[in-house]
PDB file of C-alpha atoms in Angstrom:
ATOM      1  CA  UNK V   1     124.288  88.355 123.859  1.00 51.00           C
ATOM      2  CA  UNK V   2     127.937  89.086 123.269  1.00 53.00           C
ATOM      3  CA  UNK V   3     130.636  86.966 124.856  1.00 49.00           C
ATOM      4  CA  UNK V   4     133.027  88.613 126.217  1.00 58.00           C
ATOM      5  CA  UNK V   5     136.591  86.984 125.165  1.00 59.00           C
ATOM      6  CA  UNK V   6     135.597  87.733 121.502  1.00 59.00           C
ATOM      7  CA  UNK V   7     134.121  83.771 120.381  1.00 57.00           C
ATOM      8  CA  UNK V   8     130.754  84.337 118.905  1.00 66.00           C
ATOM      9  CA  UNK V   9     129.480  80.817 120.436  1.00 62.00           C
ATOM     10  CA  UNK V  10     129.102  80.075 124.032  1.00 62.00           C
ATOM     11  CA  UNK V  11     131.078  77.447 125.695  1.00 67.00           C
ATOM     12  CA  UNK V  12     129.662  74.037 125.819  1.00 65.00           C
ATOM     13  CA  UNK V  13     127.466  74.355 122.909  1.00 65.00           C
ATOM     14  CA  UNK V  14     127.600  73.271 119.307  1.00 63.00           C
ATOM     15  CA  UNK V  15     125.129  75.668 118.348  1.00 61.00           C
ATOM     16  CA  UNK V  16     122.600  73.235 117.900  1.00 64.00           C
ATOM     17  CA  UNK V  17     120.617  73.880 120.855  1.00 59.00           C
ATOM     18  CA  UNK V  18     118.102  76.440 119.412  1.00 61.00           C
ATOM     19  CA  UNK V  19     115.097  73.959 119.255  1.00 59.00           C
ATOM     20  CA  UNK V  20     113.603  74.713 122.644  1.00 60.00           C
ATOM     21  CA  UNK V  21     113.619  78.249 121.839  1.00 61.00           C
ATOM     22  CA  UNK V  22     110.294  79.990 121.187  1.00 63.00           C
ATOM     23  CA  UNK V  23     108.459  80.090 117.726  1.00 62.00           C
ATOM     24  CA  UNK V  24     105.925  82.148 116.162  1.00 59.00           C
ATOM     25  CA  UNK V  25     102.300  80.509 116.629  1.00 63.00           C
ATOM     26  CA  UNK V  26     101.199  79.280 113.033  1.00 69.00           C
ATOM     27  CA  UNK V  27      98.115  81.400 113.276  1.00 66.00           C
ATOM     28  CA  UNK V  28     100.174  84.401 113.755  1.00 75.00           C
ATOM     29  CA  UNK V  29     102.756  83.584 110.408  1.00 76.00           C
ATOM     30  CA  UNK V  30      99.416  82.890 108.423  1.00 81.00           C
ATOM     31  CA  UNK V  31      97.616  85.881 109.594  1.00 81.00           C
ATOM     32  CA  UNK V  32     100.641  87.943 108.950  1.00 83.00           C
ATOM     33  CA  UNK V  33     100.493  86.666 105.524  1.00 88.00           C
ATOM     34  CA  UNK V  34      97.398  86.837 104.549  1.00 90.00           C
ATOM     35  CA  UNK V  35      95.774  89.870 105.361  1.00 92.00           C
ATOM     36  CA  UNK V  36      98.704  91.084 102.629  1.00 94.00           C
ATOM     37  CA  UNK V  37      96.752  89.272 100.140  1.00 95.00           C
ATOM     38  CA  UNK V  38      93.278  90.166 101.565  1.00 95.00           C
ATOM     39  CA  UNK V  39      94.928  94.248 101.097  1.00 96.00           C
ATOM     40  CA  UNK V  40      95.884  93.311  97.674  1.00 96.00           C
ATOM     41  CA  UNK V  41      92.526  92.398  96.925  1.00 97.00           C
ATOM     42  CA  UNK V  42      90.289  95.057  98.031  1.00 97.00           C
ATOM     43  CA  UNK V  43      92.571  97.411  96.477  1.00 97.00           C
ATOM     44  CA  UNK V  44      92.104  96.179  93.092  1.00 97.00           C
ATOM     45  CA  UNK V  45      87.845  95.280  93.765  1.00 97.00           C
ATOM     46  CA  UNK V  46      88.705 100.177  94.514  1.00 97.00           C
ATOM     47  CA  UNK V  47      90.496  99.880  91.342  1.00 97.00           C
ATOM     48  CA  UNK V  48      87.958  98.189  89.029  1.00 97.00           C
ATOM     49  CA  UNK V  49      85.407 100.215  91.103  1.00 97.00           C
ATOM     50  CA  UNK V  50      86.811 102.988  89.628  1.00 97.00           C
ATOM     51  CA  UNK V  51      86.072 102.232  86.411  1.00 95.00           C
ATOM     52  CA  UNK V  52      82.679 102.471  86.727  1.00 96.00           C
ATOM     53  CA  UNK V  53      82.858 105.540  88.405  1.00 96.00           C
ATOM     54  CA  UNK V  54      84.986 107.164  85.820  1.00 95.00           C
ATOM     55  CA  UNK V  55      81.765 105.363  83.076  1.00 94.00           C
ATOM     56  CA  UNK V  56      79.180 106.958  85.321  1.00 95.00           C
ATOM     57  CA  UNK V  57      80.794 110.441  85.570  1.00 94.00           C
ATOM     58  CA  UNK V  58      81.298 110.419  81.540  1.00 93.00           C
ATOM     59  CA  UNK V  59      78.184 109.192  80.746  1.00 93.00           C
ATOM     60  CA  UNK V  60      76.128 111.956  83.150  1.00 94.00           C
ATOM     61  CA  UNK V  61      78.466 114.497  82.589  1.00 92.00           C
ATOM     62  CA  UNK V  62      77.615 114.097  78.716  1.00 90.00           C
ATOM     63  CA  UNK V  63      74.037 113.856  79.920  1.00 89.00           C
ATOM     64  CA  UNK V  64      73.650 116.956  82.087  1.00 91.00           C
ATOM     65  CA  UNK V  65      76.820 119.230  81.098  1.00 88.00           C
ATOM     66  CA  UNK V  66      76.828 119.136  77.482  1.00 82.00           C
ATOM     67  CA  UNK V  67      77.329 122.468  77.341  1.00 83.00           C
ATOM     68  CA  UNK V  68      80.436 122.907  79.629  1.00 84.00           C
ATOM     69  CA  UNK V  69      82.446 120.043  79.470  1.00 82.00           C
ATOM     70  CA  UNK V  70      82.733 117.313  76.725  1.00 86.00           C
ATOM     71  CA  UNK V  71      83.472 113.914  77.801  1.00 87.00           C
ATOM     72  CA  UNK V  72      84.103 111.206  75.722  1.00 88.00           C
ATOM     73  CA  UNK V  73      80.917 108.355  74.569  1.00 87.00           C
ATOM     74  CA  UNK V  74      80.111 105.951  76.787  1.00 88.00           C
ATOM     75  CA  UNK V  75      77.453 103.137  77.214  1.00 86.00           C
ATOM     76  CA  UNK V  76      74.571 104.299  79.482  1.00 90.00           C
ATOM     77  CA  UNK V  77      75.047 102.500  83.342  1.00 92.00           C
ATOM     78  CA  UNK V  78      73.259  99.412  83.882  1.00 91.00           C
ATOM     79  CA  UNK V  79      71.725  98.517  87.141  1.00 94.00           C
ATOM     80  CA  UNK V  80      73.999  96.053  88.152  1.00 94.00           C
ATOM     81  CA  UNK V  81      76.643  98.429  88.276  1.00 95.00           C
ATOM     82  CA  UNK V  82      74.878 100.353  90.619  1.00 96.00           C
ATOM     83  CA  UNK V  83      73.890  97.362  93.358  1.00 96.00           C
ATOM     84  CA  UNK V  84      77.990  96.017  92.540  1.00 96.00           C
ATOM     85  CA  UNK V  85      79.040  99.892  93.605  1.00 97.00           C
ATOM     86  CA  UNK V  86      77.405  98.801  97.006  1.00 97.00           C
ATOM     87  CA  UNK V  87      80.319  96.497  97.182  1.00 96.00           C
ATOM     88  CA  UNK V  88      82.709  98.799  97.948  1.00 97.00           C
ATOM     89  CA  UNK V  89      81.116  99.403 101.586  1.00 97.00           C
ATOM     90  CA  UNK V  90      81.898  95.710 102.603  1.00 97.00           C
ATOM     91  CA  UNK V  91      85.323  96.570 101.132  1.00 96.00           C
ATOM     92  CA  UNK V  92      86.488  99.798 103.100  1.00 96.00           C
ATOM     93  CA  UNK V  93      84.930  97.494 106.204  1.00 96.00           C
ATOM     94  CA  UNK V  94      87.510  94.603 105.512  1.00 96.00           C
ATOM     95  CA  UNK V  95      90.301  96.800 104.638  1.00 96.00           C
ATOM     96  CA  UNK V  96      89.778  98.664 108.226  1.00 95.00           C
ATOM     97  CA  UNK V  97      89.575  95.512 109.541  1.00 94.00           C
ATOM     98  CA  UNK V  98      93.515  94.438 108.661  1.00 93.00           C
ATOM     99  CA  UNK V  99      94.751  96.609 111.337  1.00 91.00           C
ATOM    100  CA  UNK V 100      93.637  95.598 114.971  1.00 90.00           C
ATOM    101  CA  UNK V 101      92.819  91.771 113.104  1.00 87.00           C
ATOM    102  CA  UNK V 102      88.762  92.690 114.093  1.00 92.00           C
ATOM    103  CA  UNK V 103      86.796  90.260 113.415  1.00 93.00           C
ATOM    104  CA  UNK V 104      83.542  91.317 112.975  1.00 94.00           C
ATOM    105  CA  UNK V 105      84.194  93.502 110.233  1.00 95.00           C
ATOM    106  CA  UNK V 106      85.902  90.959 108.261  1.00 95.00           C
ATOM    107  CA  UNK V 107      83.121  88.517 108.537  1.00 96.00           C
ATOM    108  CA  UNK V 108      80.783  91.707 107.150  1.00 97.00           C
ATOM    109  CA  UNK V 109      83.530  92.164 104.309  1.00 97.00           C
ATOM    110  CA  UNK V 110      83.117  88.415 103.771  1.00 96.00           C
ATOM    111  CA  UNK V 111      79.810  88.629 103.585  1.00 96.00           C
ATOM    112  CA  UNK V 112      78.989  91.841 101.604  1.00 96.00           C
ATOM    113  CA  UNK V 113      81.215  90.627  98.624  1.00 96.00           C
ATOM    114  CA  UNK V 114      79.366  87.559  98.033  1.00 96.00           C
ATOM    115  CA  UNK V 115      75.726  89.171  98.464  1.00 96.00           C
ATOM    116  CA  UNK V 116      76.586  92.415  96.548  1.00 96.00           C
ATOM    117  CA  UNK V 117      79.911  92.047  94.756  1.00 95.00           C
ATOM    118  CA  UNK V 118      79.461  88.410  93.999  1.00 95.00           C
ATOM    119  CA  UNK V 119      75.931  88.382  93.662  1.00 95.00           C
ATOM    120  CA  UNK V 120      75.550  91.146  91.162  1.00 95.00           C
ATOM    121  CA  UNK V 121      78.245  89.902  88.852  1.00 96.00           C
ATOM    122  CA  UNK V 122      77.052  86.306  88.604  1.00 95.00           C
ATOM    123  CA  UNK V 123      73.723  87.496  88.073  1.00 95.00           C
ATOM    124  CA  UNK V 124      74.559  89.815  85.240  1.00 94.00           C
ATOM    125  CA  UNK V 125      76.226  86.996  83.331  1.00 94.00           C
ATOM    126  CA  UNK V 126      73.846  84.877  83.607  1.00 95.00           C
ATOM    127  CA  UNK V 127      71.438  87.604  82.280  1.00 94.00           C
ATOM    128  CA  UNK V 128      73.116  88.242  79.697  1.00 91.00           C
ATOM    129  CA  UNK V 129      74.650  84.569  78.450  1.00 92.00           C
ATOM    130  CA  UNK V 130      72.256  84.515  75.709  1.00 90.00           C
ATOM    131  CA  UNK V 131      74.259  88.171  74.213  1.00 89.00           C
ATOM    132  CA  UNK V 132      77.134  86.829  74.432  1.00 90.00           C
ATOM    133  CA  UNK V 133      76.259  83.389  72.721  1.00 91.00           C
ATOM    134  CA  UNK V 134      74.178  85.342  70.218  1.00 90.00           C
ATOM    135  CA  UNK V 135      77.197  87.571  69.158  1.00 89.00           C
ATOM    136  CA  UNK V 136      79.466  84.448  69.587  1.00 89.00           C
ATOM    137  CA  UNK V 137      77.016  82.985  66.851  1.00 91.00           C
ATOM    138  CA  UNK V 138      76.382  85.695  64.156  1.00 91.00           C
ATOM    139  CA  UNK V 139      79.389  88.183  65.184  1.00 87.00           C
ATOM    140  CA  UNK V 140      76.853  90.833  64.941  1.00 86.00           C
ATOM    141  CA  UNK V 141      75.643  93.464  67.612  1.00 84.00           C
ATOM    142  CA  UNK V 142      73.869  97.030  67.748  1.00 82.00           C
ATOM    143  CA  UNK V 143      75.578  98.007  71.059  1.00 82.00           C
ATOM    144  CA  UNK V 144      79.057  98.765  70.085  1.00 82.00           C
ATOM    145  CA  UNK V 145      81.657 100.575  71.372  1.00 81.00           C
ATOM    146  CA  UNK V 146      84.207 102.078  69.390  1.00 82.00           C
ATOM    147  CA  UNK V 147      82.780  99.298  66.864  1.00 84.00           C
ATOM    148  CA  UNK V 148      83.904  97.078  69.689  1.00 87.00           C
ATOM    149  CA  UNK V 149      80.627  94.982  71.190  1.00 89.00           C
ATOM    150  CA  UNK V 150      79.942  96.199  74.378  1.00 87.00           C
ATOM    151  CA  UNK V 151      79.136  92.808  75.503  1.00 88.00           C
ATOM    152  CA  UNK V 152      82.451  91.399  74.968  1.00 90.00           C
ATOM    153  CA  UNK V 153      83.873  94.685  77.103  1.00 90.00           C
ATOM    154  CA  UNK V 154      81.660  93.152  79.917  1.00 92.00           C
ATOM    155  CA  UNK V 155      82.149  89.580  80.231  1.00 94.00           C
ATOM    156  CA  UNK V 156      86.476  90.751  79.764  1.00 94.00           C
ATOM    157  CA  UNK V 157      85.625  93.551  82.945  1.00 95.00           C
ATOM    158  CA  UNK V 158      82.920  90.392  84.817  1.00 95.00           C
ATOM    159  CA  UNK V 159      85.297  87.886  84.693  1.00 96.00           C
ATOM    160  CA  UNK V 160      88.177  89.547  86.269  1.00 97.00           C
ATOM    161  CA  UNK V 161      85.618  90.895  88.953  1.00 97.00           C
ATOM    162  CA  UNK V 162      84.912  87.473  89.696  1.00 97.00           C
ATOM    163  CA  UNK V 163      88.451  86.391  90.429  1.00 97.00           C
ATOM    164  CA  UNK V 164      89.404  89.591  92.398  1.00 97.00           C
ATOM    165  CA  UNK V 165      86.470  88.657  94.128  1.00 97.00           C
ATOM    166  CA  UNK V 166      87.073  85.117  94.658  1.00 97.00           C
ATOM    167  CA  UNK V 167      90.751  85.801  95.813  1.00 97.00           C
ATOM    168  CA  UNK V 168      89.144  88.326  98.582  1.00 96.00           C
ATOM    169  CA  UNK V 169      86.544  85.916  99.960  1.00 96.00           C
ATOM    170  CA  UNK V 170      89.159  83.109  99.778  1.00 96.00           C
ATOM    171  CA  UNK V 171      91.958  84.876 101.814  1.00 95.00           C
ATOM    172  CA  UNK V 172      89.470  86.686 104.281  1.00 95.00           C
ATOM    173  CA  UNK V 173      87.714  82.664 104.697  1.00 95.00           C
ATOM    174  CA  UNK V 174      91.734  81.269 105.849  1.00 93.00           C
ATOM    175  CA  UNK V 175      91.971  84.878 107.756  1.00 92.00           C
ATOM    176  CA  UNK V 176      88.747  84.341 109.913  1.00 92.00           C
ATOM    177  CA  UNK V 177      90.035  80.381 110.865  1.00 90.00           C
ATOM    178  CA  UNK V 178      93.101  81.581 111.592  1.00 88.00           C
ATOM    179  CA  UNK V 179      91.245  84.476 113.734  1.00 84.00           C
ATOM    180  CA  UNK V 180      89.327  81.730 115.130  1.00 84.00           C
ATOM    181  CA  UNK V 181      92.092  79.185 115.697  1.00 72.00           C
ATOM    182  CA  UNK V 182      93.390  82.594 117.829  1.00 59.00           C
ATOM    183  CA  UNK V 183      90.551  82.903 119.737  1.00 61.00           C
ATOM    184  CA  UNK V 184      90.059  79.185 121.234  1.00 62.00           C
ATOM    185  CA  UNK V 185      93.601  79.485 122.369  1.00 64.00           C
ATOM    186  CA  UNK V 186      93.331  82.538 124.471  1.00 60.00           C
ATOM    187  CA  UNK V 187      90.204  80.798 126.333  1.00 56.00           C
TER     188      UNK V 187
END
């Protein structure tokens, strides 16, 4: 509000009396917040996605159109990657879930990324531990790429799956209380 004989304060005040104004509820600031993060998250879980999906369309396109189109070596898809591709559902589910703050589909988001982007992931290294430890042993392999081992590509492209998906389940865990901490209030 504008005061009229030009003095940007009131009359009577110091300017200290703002404290009984109203603030934003701290559910609101964190929500706000966090579903940035949550965003950020399933946008790089499409991003590493797409990885594979670039390996898959080499690897068959080599397979099946030799003859037209020449696409550059590639290991052959494992089955992991197939169940962790499954992981991208849950995903477009939590990122449609940002906008109207719907619950439901966050908790599937949650959900999906530890059963099939968490699960698959953690299972794979496990499998495959004693690879890695043999390579780490006699620093030699048959599965190369690019006389590269493959393995070491993996663990590199598992372990920064696991913290993208870590982050995700993390931010959409503080989103749901928050969600919740909503919810009790408006009953």
């Amino acid at each position: 509000m504008a005061s009229r004989n030009g003095t940007s304060r009131p009359s009577g005040t110091d300017g200290s009396d703002y404290m009984h104004r109203e603030k934003v509820a701290s559910e609101y600031a964190i929500s706000a917040e966090t579903k940035k993060f949550v965003r950020y998250s399933i946008w790089m879980h499409f991003m590493m996605a797409f990885i594979i999906i670039i390996q898959m369309v080499f690897y068959y396109g080599n397979k099946y159109f030799s003859n037209v189109f020449e696409f550059p070596e590639v290991p052959k898809p494992n089955l992991w990657q197939y169940i962790w591709l499954t992981s991208l559902i849950p995903g477009l589910a939590g990122y449609f879930s940002l906008n109207r703050s719907r619950k439901s589909l966050l908790k599937f988001y949650y959900i999906g990324t530890v059963v099939l982007g968490l699960g698959p992931i953690l299972s794979t290294m496990l499998f495959n531990a004693s690879d890695l430890l043999e390579y780490a042993q006699t620093k030699q392999t048959t599965n190369t790429y690019h006389d590269f081992p493959v393995i070491v590509l993996w663990y590199m492209y598992l372990f920064v799956v696991v913290q993208i998906h870590a982050f995700g389940i993390y931010f959409s865990r503080v989103l749901l209380k928050a969600w919740n901490k909503d919810m009790k209030k408006r009953r």
